[in-house]
C-alpha cells in the first residue's frame, strides 16, 4: 500500500514542478492531484493501523514515513502560494518518496515472509527505485528546460540516469525469467522509445548550453514510461505478498 502512496507522491511532485516552473498557470491540476494523493494516504493509514509492525526497525521506518506525510499540507500551501523554490520542493518530495520506498523494502521482513518471497520483494524494491530515479530525472529536466546547463545540474541528471540503469540491472540479474518478461513488456512501446530519444537528447547537452526539450512531450513520454514501470512493480509486489508462504494478502501490504 505504501507503493500506491509513493506513486501519487511522484505524480504530485511533477504537477508541483510544472506549476513552479511556469509551465502551468493554474493550481487546478495540483488541487486535483492533492485530492487523489490524500485518498490513497487515508487508505494507507487505515491499513497501516492493521499491520503488525512488531519489528523495531520497521516501526522506525513507518514512523518516518508517517512524519513525511504529515508535512505535506504545509508544503502544498507553499507550492500553491509559489512561496518556495522548485529545488526545495523537489528535495522535500524526494525525501518523502525515499521513506515510502524504505517502508516497501521492509515489508517482506515485517510480514515474516520466507526467504524466496523476501527476495522477490527486494527485487520489486529495485524496480521501484528505478521508477523513482526515472521520476527524479523527469522533474530535473523539466526544471532545467530552457535554462543554461550548469556542471552541477549535469551531474544531477547523469546521476539520476545512472541510478535508473543500475536499478534495472539489479532486477535483470536477480529476478526470474517471468519477472524479466514483465520488465521487458514495461519498457517497450512507442512512448518508451520516445522517452529514450529524449534521454539521449538530454545526455548530449553540454555545460554552458541551454537545455531545450519539448516540455509537454517530455512529460508525456517519460510519464508513460514511469507508469508502465510502476505497474510492473505493483504486479510483482502483489504476487510476492500474496504467494504461498506469505503472511499477508497483497491488499494488506503497506
PDB file of C-alpha atoms in Angstrom:
ATOM      1  CA  UNK A   1       0.000   0.000   0.000  1.00  0.00           C
ATOM      2  CA  UNK A   2       2.900   2.393   0.598  1.00  0.00           C
ATOM      3  CA  UNK A   3       3.728   1.837  -3.065  1.00  0.00           C
ATOM      4  CA  UNK A   4       0.428   3.415  -4.093  1.00  0.00           C
ATOM      5  CA  UNK A   5       1.170   6.426  -1.903  1.00  0.00           C
ATOM      6  CA  UNK A   6       4.605   6.711  -3.487  1.00  0.00           C
ATOM      7  CA  UNK A   7       3.035   6.635  -6.958  1.00  0.00           C
ATOM      8  CA  UNK A   8       0.728   9.531  -6.118  1.00  0.00           C
ATOM      9  CA  UNK A   9       3.529  11.489  -4.453  1.00  0.00           C
ATOM     10  CA  UNK A  10       5.545  11.188  -7.655  1.00  0.00           C
ATOM     11  CA  UNK A  11       2.632  12.477  -9.699  1.00  0.00           C
ATOM     12  CA  UNK A  12       2.107  15.287  -7.199  1.00  0.00           C
ATOM     13  CA  UNK A  13       5.793  16.202  -7.403  1.00  0.00           C
ATOM     14  CA  UNK A  14       5.557  16.511 -11.169  1.00  0.00           C
ATOM     15  CA  UNK A  15       2.420  18.668 -11.044  1.00  0.00           C
ATOM     16  CA  UNK A  16       4.034  20.899  -8.404  1.00  0.00           C
ATOM     17  CA  UNK A  17       7.164  21.207 -10.548  1.00  0.00           C
ATOM     18  CA  UNK A  18       5.104  22.179 -13.579  1.00  0.00           C
ATOM     19  CA  UNK A  19       3.342  24.868 -11.566  1.00  0.00           C
ATOM     20  CA  UNK A  20       6.541  26.329 -10.123  1.00  0.00           C
ATOM     21  CA  UNK A  21       8.442  26.068 -13.408  1.00  0.00           C
ATOM     22  CA  UNK A  22       5.770  28.216 -15.020  1.00  0.00           C
ATOM     23  CA  UNK A  23       4.526  25.533 -17.408  1.00  0.00           C
ATOM     24  CA  UNK A  24       1.139  25.502 -15.640  1.00  0.00           C
ATOM     25  CA  UNK A  25      -0.659  28.745 -14.859  1.00  0.00           C
ATOM     26  CA  UNK A  26      -3.436  27.139 -12.843  1.00  0.00           C
ATOM     27  CA  UNK A  27      -3.416  25.484  -9.440  1.00  0.00           C
ATOM     28  CA  UNK A  28      -6.324  23.297 -10.544  1.00  0.00           C
ATOM     29  CA  UNK A  29      -4.195  20.293 -11.578  1.00  0.00           C
ATOM     30  CA  UNK A  30      -2.333  20.466  -8.271  1.00  0.00           C
ATOM     31  CA  UNK A  31      -5.550  20.565  -6.237  1.00  0.00           C
ATOM     32  CA  UNK A  32      -6.916  17.587  -8.167  1.00  0.00           C
ATOM     33  CA  UNK A  33      -3.738  15.583  -7.625  1.00  0.00           C
ATOM     34  CA  UNK A  34      -3.626  16.509  -3.931  1.00  0.00           C
ATOM     35  CA  UNK A  35      -7.142  15.111  -3.557  1.00  0.00           C
ATOM     36  CA  UNK A  36      -6.065  11.845  -5.212  1.00  0.00           C
ATOM     37  CA  UNK A  37      -2.971  11.607  -3.037  1.00  0.00           C
ATOM     38  CA  UNK A  38      -4.958  12.241   0.135  1.00  0.00           C
ATOM     39  CA  UNK A  39      -7.441   9.487  -0.699  1.00  0.00           C
ATOM     40  CA  UNK A  40      -4.624   6.979  -1.105  1.00  0.00           C
ATOM     41  CA  UNK A  41      -2.893   8.245   2.057  1.00  0.00           C
ATOM     42  CA  UNK A  42      -6.125   7.798   4.037  1.00  0.00           C
ATOM     43  CA  UNK A  43      -6.401   4.217   2.773  1.00  0.00           C
ATOM     44  CA  UNK A  44      -2.741   3.597   3.623  1.00  0.00           C
ATOM     45  CA  UNK A  45      -3.198   4.892   7.169  1.00  0.00           C
ATOM     46  CA  UNK A  46      -6.207   2.665   7.703  1.00  0.00           C
ATOM     47  CA  UNK A  47      -4.338  -0.432   6.534  1.00  0.00           C
ATOM     48  CA  UNK A  48      -1.173   0.663   8.268  1.00  0.00           C
ATOM     49  CA  UNK A  49      -3.036   0.548  11.571  1.00  0.00           C
ATOM     50  CA  UNK A  50      -3.888  -3.128  10.999  1.00  0.00           C
ATOM     51  CA  UNK A  51      -0.361  -4.146  10.024  1.00  0.00           C
ATOM     52  CA  UNK A  52       1.828  -5.928  12.538  1.00  0.00           C
ATOM     53  CA  UNK A  53       4.917  -3.722  12.876  1.00  0.00           C
ATOM     54  CA  UNK A  54       6.487  -5.520  15.806  1.00  0.00           C
ATOM     55  CA  UNK A  55       9.910  -5.220  14.219  1.00  0.00           C
ATOM     56  CA  UNK A  56      11.641  -2.191  15.794  1.00  0.00           C
ATOM     57  CA  UNK A  57      13.483  -1.085  12.650  1.00  0.00           C
ATOM     58  CA  UNK A  58      10.352  -1.421  10.523  1.00  0.00           C
ATOM     59  CA  UNK A  59       8.406   0.565  13.103  1.00  0.00           C
ATOM     60  CA  UNK A  60      11.001   3.338  12.835  1.00  0.00           C
ATOM     61  CA  UNK A  61      10.622   3.388   9.052  1.00  0.00           C
ATOM     62  CA  UNK A  62       6.834   3.536   9.270  1.00  0.00           C
ATOM     63  CA  UNK A  63       7.080   6.420  11.739  1.00  0.00           C
ATOM     64  CA  UNK A  64       9.496   8.315   9.487  1.00  0.00           C
ATOM     65  CA  UNK A  65       7.176   7.939   6.501  1.00  0.00           C
ATOM     66  CA  UNK A  66       4.188   8.997   8.591  1.00  0.00           C
ATOM     67  CA  UNK A  67       6.151  12.085   9.602  1.00  0.00           C
ATOM     68  CA  UNK A  68       6.828  12.987   5.968  1.00  0.00           C
ATOM     69  CA  UNK A  69       3.150  12.583   5.112  1.00  0.00           C
ATOM     70  CA  UNK A  70       2.272  14.884   7.988  1.00  0.00           C
ATOM     71  CA  UNK A  71       4.416  17.638   6.466  1.00  0.00           C
ATOM     72  CA  UNK A  72       2.648  17.580   3.103  1.00  0.00           C
ATOM     73  CA  UNK A  73      -0.099  20.154   3.871  1.00  0.00           C
ATOM     74  CA  UNK A  74       2.412  22.900   4.700  1.00  0.00           C
ATOM     75  CA  UNK A  75       4.478  22.123   1.608  1.00  0.00           C
ATOM     76  CA  UNK A  76       1.411  22.208  -0.611  1.00  0.00           C
ATOM     77  CA  UNK A  77       0.418  25.600   0.781  1.00  0.00           C
ATOM     78  CA  UNK A  78       3.840  26.925  -0.162  1.00  0.00           C
ATOM     79  CA  UNK A  79       3.558  25.495  -3.671  1.00  0.00           C
ATOM     80  CA  UNK A  80       0.101  26.994  -4.185  1.00  0.00           C
ATOM     81  CA  UNK A  81       1.403  30.367  -2.995  1.00  0.00           C
ATOM     82  CA  UNK A  82       4.557  29.995  -5.087  1.00  0.00           C
ATOM     83  CA  UNK A  83       6.490  30.930  -1.957  1.00  0.00           C
ATOM     84  CA  UNK A  84       9.016  28.083  -2.140  1.00  0.00           C
ATOM     85  CA  UNK A  85      11.797  27.297  -4.586  1.00  0.00           C
ATOM     86  CA  UNK A  86      11.456  24.477  -7.077  1.00  0.00           C
ATOM     87  CA  UNK A  87      14.673  22.920  -5.776  1.00  0.00           C
ATOM     88  CA  UNK A  88      13.312  22.811  -2.227  1.00  0.00           C
ATOM     89  CA  UNK A  89      10.067  21.225  -3.391  1.00  0.00           C
ATOM     90  CA  UNK A  90      11.859  18.525  -5.363  1.00  0.00           C
ATOM     91  CA  UNK A  91      14.079  17.709  -2.383  1.00  0.00           C
ATOM     92  CA  UNK A  92      11.111  17.516   0.006  1.00  0.00           C
ATOM     93  CA  UNK A  93       9.149  15.181  -2.243  1.00  0.00           C
ATOM     94  CA  UNK A  94      12.211  13.085  -2.876  1.00  0.00           C
ATOM     95  CA  UNK A  95      12.697  12.564   0.866  1.00  0.00           C
ATOM     96  CA  UNK A  96       9.050  11.551   1.277  1.00  0.00           C
ATOM     97  CA  UNK A  97       9.270   9.117  -1.633  1.00  0.00           C
ATOM     98  CA  UNK A  98      12.508   7.652  -0.283  1.00  0.00           C
ATOM     99  CA  UNK A  99      10.845   6.997   3.074  1.00  0.00           C
ATOM    100  CA  UNK A 100       7.951   5.281   1.309  1.00  0.00           C
ATOM    101  CA  UNK A 101      10.356   3.074  -0.603  1.00  0.00           C
ATOM    102  CA  UNK A 102      12.143   2.203   2.636  1.00  0.00           C
ATOM    103  CA  UNK A 103       8.818   1.018   4.034  1.00  0.00           C
ATOM    104  CA  UNK A 104       8.312  -1.154   0.965  1.00  0.00           C
ATOM    105  CA  UNK A 105      11.798  -2.635   1.399  1.00  0.00           C
ATOM    106  CA  UNK A 106      10.908  -3.595   4.964  1.00  0.00           C
ATOM    107  CA  UNK A 107       7.575  -5.228   4.174  1.00  0.00           C
ATOM    108  CA  UNK A 108       8.960  -8.690   3.421  1.00  0.00           C
ATOM    109  CA  UNK A 109      10.778  -8.900   6.728  1.00  0.00           C
ATOM    110  CA  UNK A 110       7.951  -7.418   8.792  1.00  0.00           C
ATOM    111  CA  UNK A 111       5.459  -9.834   7.321  1.00  0.00           C
ATOM    112  CA  UNK A 112       7.574 -12.817   8.253  1.00  0.00           C
ATOM    113  CA  UNK A 113       7.868 -13.803   4.602  1.00  0.00           C
ATOM    114  CA  UNK A 114      10.044 -16.758   3.718  1.00  0.00           C
ATOM    115  CA  UNK A 115      13.381 -16.208   2.002  1.00  0.00           C
ATOM    116  CA  UNK A 116      12.031 -16.646  -1.519  1.00  0.00           C
ATOM    117  CA  UNK A 117       9.223 -14.121  -1.074  1.00  0.00           C
ATOM    118  CA  UNK A 118      11.522 -11.697   0.748  1.00  0.00           C
ATOM    119  CA  UNK A 119      13.914 -11.890  -2.216  1.00  0.00           C
ATOM    120  CA  UNK A 120      11.048 -11.210  -4.615  1.00  0.00           C
ATOM    121  CA  UNK A 121      10.150  -8.128  -2.618  1.00  0.00           C
ATOM    122  CA  UNK A 122      13.755  -6.933  -2.711  1.00  0.00           C
ATOM    123  CA  UNK A 123      13.746  -7.218  -6.500  1.00  0.00           C
ATOM    124  CA  UNK A 124      10.450  -5.345  -6.554  1.00  0.00           C
ATOM    125  CA  UNK A 125      12.108  -2.660  -4.435  1.00  0.00           C
ATOM    126  CA  UNK A 126      14.840  -2.347  -7.068  1.00  0.00           C
ATOM    127  CA  UNK A 127      12.137  -1.879  -9.692  1.00  0.00           C
ATOM    128  CA  UNK A 128      10.582   0.802  -7.557  1.00  0.00           C
ATOM    129  CA  UNK A 129      13.943   2.554  -7.167  1.00  0.00           C
ATOM    130  CA  UNK A 130      14.263   2.547 -10.951  1.00  0.00           C
ATOM    131  CA  UNK A 131      10.848   4.169 -11.161  1.00  0.00           C
ATOM    132  CA  UNK A 132      11.911   6.808  -8.638  1.00  0.00           C
ATOM    133  CA  UNK A 133      15.127   7.617 -10.488  1.00  0.00           C
ATOM    134  CA  UNK A 134      13.039   7.973 -13.646  1.00  0.00           C
ATOM    135  CA  UNK A 135      10.784  10.426 -11.793  1.00  0.00           C
ATOM    136  CA  UNK A 136      13.740  12.418 -10.439  1.00  0.00           C
ATOM    137  CA  UNK A 137      15.221  12.636 -13.929  1.00  0.00           C
ATOM    138  CA  UNK A 138      11.848  13.678 -15.329  1.00  0.00           C
ATOM    139  CA  UNK A 139      11.381  16.591 -12.935  1.00  0.00           C
ATOM    140  CA  UNK A 140      15.039  17.672 -13.121  1.00  0.00           C
ATOM    141  CA  UNK A 141      14.830  18.027 -16.894  1.00  0.00           C
ATOM    142  CA  UNK A 142      11.520  19.846 -16.631  1.00  0.00           C
ATOM    143  CA  UNK A 143      13.015  22.263 -14.109  1.00  0.00           C
ATOM    144  CA  UNK A 144      16.080  22.881 -16.291  1.00  0.00           C
ATOM    145  CA  UNK A 145      14.337  23.206 -19.638  1.00  0.00           C
ATOM    146  CA  UNK A 146      15.382  26.448 -21.309  1.00  0.00           C
ATOM    147  CA  UNK A 147      17.990  27.172 -18.633  1.00  0.00           C
ATOM    148  CA  UNK A 148      21.750  27.238 -19.133  1.00  0.00           C
ATOM    149  CA  UNK A 149      23.053  23.857 -18.029  1.00  0.00           C
ATOM    150  CA  UNK A 150      25.482  24.063 -15.111  1.00  0.00           C
ATOM    151  CA  UNK A 151      28.023  21.425 -14.185  1.00  0.00           C
ATOM    152  CA  UNK A 152      26.071  20.637 -11.008  1.00  0.00           C
ATOM    153  CA  UNK A 153      22.834  20.188 -12.961  1.00  0.00           C
ATOM    154  CA  UNK A 154      24.572  17.972 -15.485  1.00  0.00           C
ATOM    155  CA  UNK A 155      25.921  15.796 -12.656  1.00  0.00           C
ATOM    156  CA  UNK A 156      22.437  15.525 -11.156  1.00  0.00           C
ATOM    157  CA  UNK A 157      20.956  14.427 -14.476  1.00  0.00           C
ATOM    158  CA  UNK A 158      23.738  11.909 -15.048  1.00  0.00           C
ATOM    159  CA  UNK A 159      23.378  10.503 -11.517  1.00  0.00           C
ATOM    160  CA  UNK A 160      19.620  10.043 -11.935  1.00  0.00           C
ATOM    161  CA  UNK A 161      20.033   8.224 -15.213  1.00  0.00           C
ATOM    162  CA  UNK A 162      22.858   6.064 -13.838  1.00  0.00           C
ATOM    163  CA  UNK A 163      20.749   5.163 -10.796  1.00  0.00           C
ATOM    164  CA  UNK A 164      17.866   4.188 -13.064  1.00  0.00           C
ATOM    165  CA  UNK A 165      20.058   1.942 -15.201  1.00  0.00           C
ATOM    166  CA  UNK A 166      21.759   0.372 -12.168  1.00  0.00           C
ATOM    167  CA  UNK A 167      18.412  -0.452 -10.563  1.00  0.00           C
ATOM    168  CA  UNK A 168      17.195  -2.102 -13.763  1.00  0.00           C
ATOM    169  CA  UNK A 169      20.416  -4.116 -13.915  1.00  0.00           C
ATOM    170  CA  UNK A 170      19.756  -5.322 -10.356  1.00  0.00           C
ATOM    171  CA  UNK A 171      16.344  -6.549 -11.489  1.00  0.00           C
ATOM    172  CA  UNK A 172      17.733  -8.263 -14.569  1.00  0.00           C
ATOM    173  CA  UNK A 173      20.457 -10.011 -12.572  1.00  0.00           C
ATOM    174  CA  UNK A 174      18.340 -11.044  -9.596  1.00  0.00           C
ATOM    175  CA  UNK A 175      14.941 -11.973 -10.954  1.00  0.00           C
ATOM    176  CA  UNK A 176      13.264 -14.918 -12.619  1.00  0.00           C
ATOM    177  CA  UNK A 177      12.528 -15.147 -16.312  1.00  0.00           C
ATOM    178  CA  UNK A 178       8.927 -14.265 -15.598  1.00  0.00           C
ATOM    179  CA  UNK A 179       9.860 -11.038 -13.856  1.00  0.00           C
ATOM    180  CA  UNK A 180      12.306 -10.118 -16.605  1.00  0.00           C
ATOM    181  CA  UNK A 181       9.455 -10.660 -19.047  1.00  0.00           C
ATOM    182  CA  UNK A 182       7.328  -8.158 -17.083  1.00  0.00           C
ATOM    183  CA  UNK A 183      10.179  -5.679 -17.247  1.00  0.00           C
ATOM    184  CA  UNK A 184      10.648  -6.201 -20.972  1.00  0.00           C
ATOM    185  CA  UNK A 185       6.943  -5.606 -21.545  1.00  0.00           C
ATOM    186  CA  UNK A 186       7.019  -2.469 -19.395  1.00  0.00           C
ATOM    187  CA  UNK A 187       9.920  -0.996 -21.343  1.00  0.00           C
ATOM    188  CA  UNK A 188       8.573  -1.484 -24.844  1.00  0.00           C
ATOM    189  CA  UNK A 189       6.178   0.583 -26.912  1.00  0.00           C
ATOM    190  CA  UNK A 190       6.211   3.876 -28.842  1.00  0.00           C
ATOM    191  CA  UNK A 191       6.044   6.061 -25.741  1.00  0.00           C
ATOM    192  CA  UNK A 192       9.035   4.333 -24.164  1.00  0.00           C
ATOM    193  CA  UNK A 193      11.045   4.710 -27.371  1.00  0.00           C
ATOM    194  CA  UNK A 194      10.161   8.396 -27.458  1.00  0.00           C
ATOM    195  CA  UNK A 195      11.330   8.758 -23.861  1.00  0.00           C
ATOM    196  CA  UNK A 196      14.613   7.084 -24.783  1.00  0.00           C
ATOM    197  CA  UNK A 197      15.128   9.547 -27.642  1.00  0.00           C
ATOM    198  CA  UNK A 198      14.520  12.410 -25.215  1.00  0.00           C
ATOM    199  CA  UNK A 199      17.008  10.838 -22.775  1.00  0.00           C
ATOM    200  CA  UNK A 200      19.651  10.703 -25.497  1.00  0.00           C
ATOM    201  CA  UNK A 201      18.973  14.331 -26.395  1.00  0.00           C
ATOM    202  CA  UNK A 202      19.362  15.403 -22.760  1.00  0.00           C
ATOM    203  CA  UNK A 203      22.537  13.375 -22.290  1.00  0.00           C
ATOM    204  CA  UNK A 204      24.139  15.173 -25.241  1.00  0.00           C
ATOM    205  CA  UNK A 205      23.549  18.606 -23.688  1.00  0.00           C
ATOM    206  CA  UNK A 206      26.777  20.326 -22.706  1.00  0.00           C
ATOM    207  CA  UNK A 207      27.597  22.569 -19.766  1.00  0.00           C
ATOM    208  CA  UNK A 208      27.074  26.193 -20.766  1.00  0.00           C
ATOM    209  CA  UNK A 209      24.411  25.422 -23.353  1.00  0.00           C
ATOM    210  CA  UNK A 210      20.682  25.781 -22.860  1.00  0.00           C
ATOM    211  CA  UNK A 211      18.800  22.595 -22.109  1.00  0.00           C
ATOM    212  CA  UNK A 212      15.998  22.637 -24.646  1.00  0.00           C
ATOM    213  CA  UNK A 213      13.344  19.943 -24.715  1.00  0.00           C
ATOM    214  CA  UNK A 214       9.704  19.848 -25.692  1.00  0.00           C
ATOM    215  CA  UNK A 215       8.397  20.086 -22.119  1.00  0.00           C
ATOM    216  CA  UNK A 216       4.924  18.730 -22.919  1.00  0.00           C
ATOM    217  CA  UNK A 217       6.336  15.874 -24.998  1.00  0.00           C
ATOM    218  CA  UNK A 218       8.925  15.095 -22.341  1.00  0.00           C
ATOM    219  CA  UNK A 219       6.291  14.866 -19.594  1.00  0.00           C
ATOM    220  CA  UNK A 220       4.030  12.637 -21.711  1.00  0.00           C
ATOM    221  CA  UNK A 221       6.721  10.221 -22.848  1.00  0.00           C
ATOM    222  CA  UNK A 222       8.627   9.913 -19.590  1.00  0.00           C
ATOM    223  CA  UNK A 223       5.368   9.757 -17.627  1.00  0.00           C
ATOM    224  CA  UNK A 224       4.177   6.823 -19.714  1.00  0.00           C
ATOM    225  CA  UNK A 225       7.479   5.008 -19.201  1.00  0.00           C
ATOM    226  CA  UNK A 226       7.415   5.635 -15.452  1.00  0.00           C
ATOM    227  CA  UNK A 227       3.802   4.475 -15.169  1.00  0.00           C
ATOM    228  CA  UNK A 228       4.470   1.305 -17.171  1.00  0.00           C
ATOM    229  CA  UNK A 229       7.445   0.528 -14.982  1.00  0.00           C
ATOM    230  CA  UNK A 230       5.452   1.194 -11.823  1.00  0.00           C
ATOM    231  CA  UNK A 231       2.670  -1.161 -12.945  1.00  0.00           C
ATOM    232  CA  UNK A 232       5.258  -3.931 -13.204  1.00  0.00           C
ATOM    233  CA  UNK A 233       6.364  -3.076  -9.650  1.00  0.00           C
ATOM    234  CA  UNK A 234       2.798  -3.293  -8.356  1.00  0.00           C
ATOM    235  CA  UNK A 235       2.243  -6.635 -10.089  1.00  0.00           C
ATOM    236  CA  UNK A 236       5.473  -8.035  -8.676  1.00  0.00           C
ATOM    237  CA  UNK A 237       4.778  -6.884  -5.117  1.00  0.00           C
ATOM    238  CA  UNK A 238       1.198  -8.143  -5.190  1.00  0.00           C
ATOM    239  CA  UNK A 239       2.309 -11.580  -6.387  1.00  0.00           C
ATOM    240  CA  UNK A 240       5.129 -11.841  -3.864  1.00  0.00           C
ATOM    241  CA  UNK A 241       2.997 -10.719  -0.932  1.00  0.00           C
ATOM    242  CA  UNK A 242       0.114 -12.971  -1.923  1.00  0.00           C
ATOM    243  CA  UNK A 243       2.194 -16.012  -2.789  1.00  0.00           C
ATOM    244  CA  UNK A 244       2.307 -19.246  -0.906  1.00  0.00           C
ATOM    245  CA  UNK A 245       4.102 -18.879   2.396  1.00  0.00           C
ATOM    246  CA  UNK A 246       3.326 -15.177   2.697  1.00  0.00           C
ATOM    247  CA  UNK A 247       1.606 -13.991   5.889  1.00  0.00           C
ATOM    248  CA  UNK A 248      -0.196 -11.063   4.334  1.00  0.00           C
ATOM    249  CA  UNK A 249      -2.508 -10.596   1.412  1.00  0.00           C
ATOM    250  CA  UNK A 250      -1.475  -8.308  -1.474  1.00  0.00           C
ATOM    251  CA  UNK A 251      -4.052  -5.743  -0.431  1.00  0.00           C
ATOM    252  CA  UNK A 252      -2.617  -5.608   3.060  1.00  0.00           C
ATOM    253  CA  UNK A 253       0.910  -4.644   2.055  1.00  0.00           C
ATOM    254  CA  UNK A 254       1.535  -1.167   3.498  1.00  0.00           C
TER     255      UNK A 254
END
